[in-house]
mmCIF file of C-alpha atoms in Angstrom:
data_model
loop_
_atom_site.group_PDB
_atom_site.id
_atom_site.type_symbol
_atom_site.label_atom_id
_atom_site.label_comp_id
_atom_site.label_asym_id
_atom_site.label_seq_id
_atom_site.Cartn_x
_atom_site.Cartn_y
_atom_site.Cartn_z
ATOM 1 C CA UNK A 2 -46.262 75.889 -122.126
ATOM 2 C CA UNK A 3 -45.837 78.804 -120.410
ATOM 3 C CA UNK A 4 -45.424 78.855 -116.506
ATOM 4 C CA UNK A 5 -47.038 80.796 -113.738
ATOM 5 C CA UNK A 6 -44.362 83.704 -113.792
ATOM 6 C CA UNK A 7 -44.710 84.187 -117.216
ATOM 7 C CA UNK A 8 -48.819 85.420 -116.597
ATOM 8 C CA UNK A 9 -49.144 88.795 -116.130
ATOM 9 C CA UNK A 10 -50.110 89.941 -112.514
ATOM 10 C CA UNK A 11 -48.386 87.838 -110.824
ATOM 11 C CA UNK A 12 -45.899 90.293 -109.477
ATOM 12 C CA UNK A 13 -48.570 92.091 -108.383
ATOM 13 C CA UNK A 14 -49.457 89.124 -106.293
ATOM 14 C CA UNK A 15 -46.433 88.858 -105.126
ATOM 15 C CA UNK A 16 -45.669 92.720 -103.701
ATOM 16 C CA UNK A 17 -45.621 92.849 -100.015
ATOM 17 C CA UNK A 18 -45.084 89.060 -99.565
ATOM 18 C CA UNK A 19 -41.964 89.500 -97.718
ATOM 19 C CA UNK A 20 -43.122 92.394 -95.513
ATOM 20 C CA UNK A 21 -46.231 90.428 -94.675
ATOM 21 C CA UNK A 22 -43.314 87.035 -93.820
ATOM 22 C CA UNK A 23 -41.443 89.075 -91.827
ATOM 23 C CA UNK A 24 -44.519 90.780 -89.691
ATOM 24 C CA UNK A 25 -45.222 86.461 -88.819
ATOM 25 C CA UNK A 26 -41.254 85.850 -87.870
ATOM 26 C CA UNK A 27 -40.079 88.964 -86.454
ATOM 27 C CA UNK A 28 -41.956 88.058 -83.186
ATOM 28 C CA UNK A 29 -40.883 84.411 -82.800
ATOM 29 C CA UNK A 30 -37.031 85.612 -83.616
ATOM 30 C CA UNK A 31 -37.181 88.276 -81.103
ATOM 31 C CA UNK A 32 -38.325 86.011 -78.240
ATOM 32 C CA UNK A 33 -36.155 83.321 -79.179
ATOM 33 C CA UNK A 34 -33.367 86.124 -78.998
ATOM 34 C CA UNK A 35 -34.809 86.963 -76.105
ATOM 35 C CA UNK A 36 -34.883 83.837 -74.337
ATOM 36 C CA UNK A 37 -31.341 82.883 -75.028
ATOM 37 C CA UNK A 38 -30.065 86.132 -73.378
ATOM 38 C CA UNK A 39 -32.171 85.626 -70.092
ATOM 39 C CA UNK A 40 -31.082 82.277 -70.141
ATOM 40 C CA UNK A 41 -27.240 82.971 -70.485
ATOM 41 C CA UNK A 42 -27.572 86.135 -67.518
ATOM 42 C CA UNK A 43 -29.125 83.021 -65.088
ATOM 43 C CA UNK A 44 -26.273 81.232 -66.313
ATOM 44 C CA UNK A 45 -23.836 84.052 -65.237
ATOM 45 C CA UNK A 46 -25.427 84.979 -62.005
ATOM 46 C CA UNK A 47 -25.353 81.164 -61.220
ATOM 47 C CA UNK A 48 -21.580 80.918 -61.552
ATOM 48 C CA UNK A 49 -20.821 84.166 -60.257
ATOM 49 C CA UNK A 50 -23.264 82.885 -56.796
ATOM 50 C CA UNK A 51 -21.093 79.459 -56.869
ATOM 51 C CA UNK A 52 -17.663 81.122 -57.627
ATOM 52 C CA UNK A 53 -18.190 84.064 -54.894
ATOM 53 C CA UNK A 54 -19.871 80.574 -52.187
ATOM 54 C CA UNK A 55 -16.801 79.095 -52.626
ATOM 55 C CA UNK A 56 -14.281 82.472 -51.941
ATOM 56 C CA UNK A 57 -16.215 82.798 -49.097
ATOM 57 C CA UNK A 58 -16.040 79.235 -47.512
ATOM 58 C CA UNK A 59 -12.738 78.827 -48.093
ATOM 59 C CA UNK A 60 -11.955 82.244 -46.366
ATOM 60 C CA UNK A 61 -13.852 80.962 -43.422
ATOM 61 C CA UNK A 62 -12.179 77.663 -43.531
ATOM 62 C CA UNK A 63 -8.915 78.939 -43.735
ATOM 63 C CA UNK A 64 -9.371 81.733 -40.949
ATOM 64 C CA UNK A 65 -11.237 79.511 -38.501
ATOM 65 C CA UNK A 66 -7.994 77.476 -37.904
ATOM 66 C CA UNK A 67 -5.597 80.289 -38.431
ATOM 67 C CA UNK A 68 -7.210 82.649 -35.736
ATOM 68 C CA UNK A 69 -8.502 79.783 -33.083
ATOM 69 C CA UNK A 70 -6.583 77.310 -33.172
ATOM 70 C CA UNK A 71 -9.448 74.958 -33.347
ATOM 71 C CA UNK A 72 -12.407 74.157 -35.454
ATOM 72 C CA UNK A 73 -14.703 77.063 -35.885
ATOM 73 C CA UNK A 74 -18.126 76.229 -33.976
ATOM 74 C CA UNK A 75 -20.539 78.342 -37.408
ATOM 75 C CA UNK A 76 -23.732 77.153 -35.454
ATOM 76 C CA UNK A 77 -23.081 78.685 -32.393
ATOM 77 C CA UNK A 78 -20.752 81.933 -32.517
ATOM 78 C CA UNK A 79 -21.556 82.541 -28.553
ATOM 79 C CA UNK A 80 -19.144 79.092 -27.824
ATOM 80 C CA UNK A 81 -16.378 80.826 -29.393
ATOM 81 C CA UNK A 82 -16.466 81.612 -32.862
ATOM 82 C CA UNK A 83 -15.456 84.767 -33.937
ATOM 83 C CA UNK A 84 -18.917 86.471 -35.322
ATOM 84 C CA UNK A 85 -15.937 88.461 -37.333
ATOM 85 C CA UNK A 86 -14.829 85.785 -39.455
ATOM 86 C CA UNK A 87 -18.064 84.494 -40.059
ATOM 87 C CA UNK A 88 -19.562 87.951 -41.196
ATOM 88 C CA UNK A 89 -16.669 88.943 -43.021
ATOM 89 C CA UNK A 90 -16.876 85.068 -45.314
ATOM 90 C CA UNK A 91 -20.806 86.260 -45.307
ATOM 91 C CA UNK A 92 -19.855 89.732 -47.139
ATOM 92 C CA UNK A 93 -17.044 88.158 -49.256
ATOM 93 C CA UNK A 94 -19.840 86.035 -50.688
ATOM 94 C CA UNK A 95 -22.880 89.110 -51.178
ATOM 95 C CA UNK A 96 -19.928 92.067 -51.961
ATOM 96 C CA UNK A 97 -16.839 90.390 -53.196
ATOM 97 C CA UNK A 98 -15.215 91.706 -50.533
ATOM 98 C CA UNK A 99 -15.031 92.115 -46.959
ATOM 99 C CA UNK A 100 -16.851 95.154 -46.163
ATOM 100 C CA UNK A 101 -20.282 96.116 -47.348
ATOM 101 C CA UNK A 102 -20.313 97.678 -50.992
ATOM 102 C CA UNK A 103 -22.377 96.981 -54.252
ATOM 103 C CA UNK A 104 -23.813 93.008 -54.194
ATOM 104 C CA UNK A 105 -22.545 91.084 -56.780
ATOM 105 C CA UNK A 106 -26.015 90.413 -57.683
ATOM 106 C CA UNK A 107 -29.058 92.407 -58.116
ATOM 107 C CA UNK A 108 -30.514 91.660 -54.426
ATOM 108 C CA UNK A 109 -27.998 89.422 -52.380
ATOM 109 C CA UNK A 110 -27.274 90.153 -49.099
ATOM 110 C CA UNK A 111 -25.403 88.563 -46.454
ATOM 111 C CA UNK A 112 -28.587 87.248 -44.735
ATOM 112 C CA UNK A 113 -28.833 85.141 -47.596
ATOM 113 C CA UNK A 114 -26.081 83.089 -46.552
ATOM 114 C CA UNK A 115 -26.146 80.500 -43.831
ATOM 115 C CA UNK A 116 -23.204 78.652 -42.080
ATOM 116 C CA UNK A 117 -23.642 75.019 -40.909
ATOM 117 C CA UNK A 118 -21.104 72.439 -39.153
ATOM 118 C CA UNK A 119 -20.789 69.225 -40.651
ATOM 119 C CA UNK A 120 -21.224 66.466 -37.852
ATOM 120 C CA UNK A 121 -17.239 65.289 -38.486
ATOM 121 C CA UNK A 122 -16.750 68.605 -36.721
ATOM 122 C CA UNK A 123 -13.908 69.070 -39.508
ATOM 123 C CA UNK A 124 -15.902 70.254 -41.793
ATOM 124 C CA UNK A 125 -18.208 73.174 -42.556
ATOM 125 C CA UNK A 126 -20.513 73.948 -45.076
ATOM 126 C CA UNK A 127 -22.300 77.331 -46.433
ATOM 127 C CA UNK A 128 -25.595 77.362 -48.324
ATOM 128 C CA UNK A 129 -26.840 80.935 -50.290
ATOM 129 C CA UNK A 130 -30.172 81.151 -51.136
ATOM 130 C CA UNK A 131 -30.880 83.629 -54.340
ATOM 131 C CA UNK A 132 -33.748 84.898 -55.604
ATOM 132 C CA UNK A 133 -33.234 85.097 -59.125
ATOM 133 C CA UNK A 134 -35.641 87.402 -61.135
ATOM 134 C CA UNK A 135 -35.780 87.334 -65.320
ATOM 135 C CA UNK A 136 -35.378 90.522 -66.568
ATOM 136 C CA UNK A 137 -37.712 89.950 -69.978
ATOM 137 C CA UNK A 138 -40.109 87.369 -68.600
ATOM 138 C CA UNK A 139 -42.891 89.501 -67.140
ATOM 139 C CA UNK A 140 -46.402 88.416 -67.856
ATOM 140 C CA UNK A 141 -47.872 91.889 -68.391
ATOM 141 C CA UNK A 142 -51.653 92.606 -66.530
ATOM 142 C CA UNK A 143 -52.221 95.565 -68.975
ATOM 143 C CA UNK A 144 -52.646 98.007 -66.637
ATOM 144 C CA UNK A 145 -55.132 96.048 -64.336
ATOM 145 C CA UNK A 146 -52.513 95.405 -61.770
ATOM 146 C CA UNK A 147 -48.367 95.014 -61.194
ATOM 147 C CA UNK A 148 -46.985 92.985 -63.972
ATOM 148 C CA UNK A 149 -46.208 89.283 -62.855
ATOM 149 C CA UNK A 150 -42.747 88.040 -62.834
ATOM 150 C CA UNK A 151 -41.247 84.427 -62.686
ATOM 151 C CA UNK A 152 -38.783 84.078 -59.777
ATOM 152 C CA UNK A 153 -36.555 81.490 -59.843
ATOM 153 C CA UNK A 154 -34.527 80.247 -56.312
ATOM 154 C CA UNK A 155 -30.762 79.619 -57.101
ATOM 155 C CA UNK A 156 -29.427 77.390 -54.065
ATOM 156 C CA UNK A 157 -25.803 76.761 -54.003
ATOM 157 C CA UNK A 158 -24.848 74.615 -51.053
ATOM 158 C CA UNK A 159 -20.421 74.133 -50.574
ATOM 159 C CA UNK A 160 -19.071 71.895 -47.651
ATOM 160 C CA UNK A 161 -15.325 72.219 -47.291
ATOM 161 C CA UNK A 162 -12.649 70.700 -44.557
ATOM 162 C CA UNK A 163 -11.474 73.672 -42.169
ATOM 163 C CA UNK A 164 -7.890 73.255 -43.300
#
């Protein structure tokens, strides 16, 4: 008994199968590619936003007792606190350093970061607020408008003890 390969034509069947397989995959691959690279850049400009938070509170915890010699008032730099300090731990956390210069990330600034005292008075806290923005997920409009992206908000909120 002779099987199905064995007919004639069947090759002929068979041309352009794969081409026709890999026109079906080829999208689903390249958004799953896709996908996995957006995902691990949010990942990165998460941990560079915590890594560069906590540089920058520990600067400020470190120079509030250093240069005072007391406990750095963050909420209200008119009662003493040098505005210096606090915008210098601001820049270390948008710049990586303390002067203005190229953000770490695409769109941080130092207005993005906020200083808060703890009620313990020992203790101070920073919160940076990011707007994160994919780089592949844009929901085109074709041409009938701007293209639509999906923000997402990274928060990253450090306390630390003003040493």
């Amino acid at each position: 008994m002779g099987t199905r390969r064995d007919k004639p034509g069947f090759k002929a069947c068979q041309r352009g199968l794969a081409a026709v397989e890999l026109a079906i995959a080829l999208p689903l691959l390249v958004m799953v590619m896709l996908a996995v690279g957006e995902l691990g850049r949010a990942f990165y400009s998460y941990n560079t936003l915590q890594k560069a938070t906590h540089d920058g509170l520990r600067y400020l915890a470190d120079e509030a007792r250093l240069n005072t010699g007391a406990i750095i008032d963050v909420d209200s730099p008119a009662s003493g606190a040098p505005t210096t300090i606090v915008n210098t731990a601001k820049n270390l956390i948008a710049y990586g350093g303390p002067a203005a210069g190229t953000a770490l990330l695409p769109g941080l600034a130092p207005d993005d970061v906020a200083f808060t005292n703890a009620p313990d008075a020992e203790h101070v806290t920073a919160t940076v607020t990011y707007a994160y923005t994919p780089l592949y997920f844009v929901i085109p409009t074709f041409g009938f408008g701007d293209d639509i992206t999906v923000p997402q908000t990274f928060t990253v909120r450090l306390t630390m003890r003003v040493l």
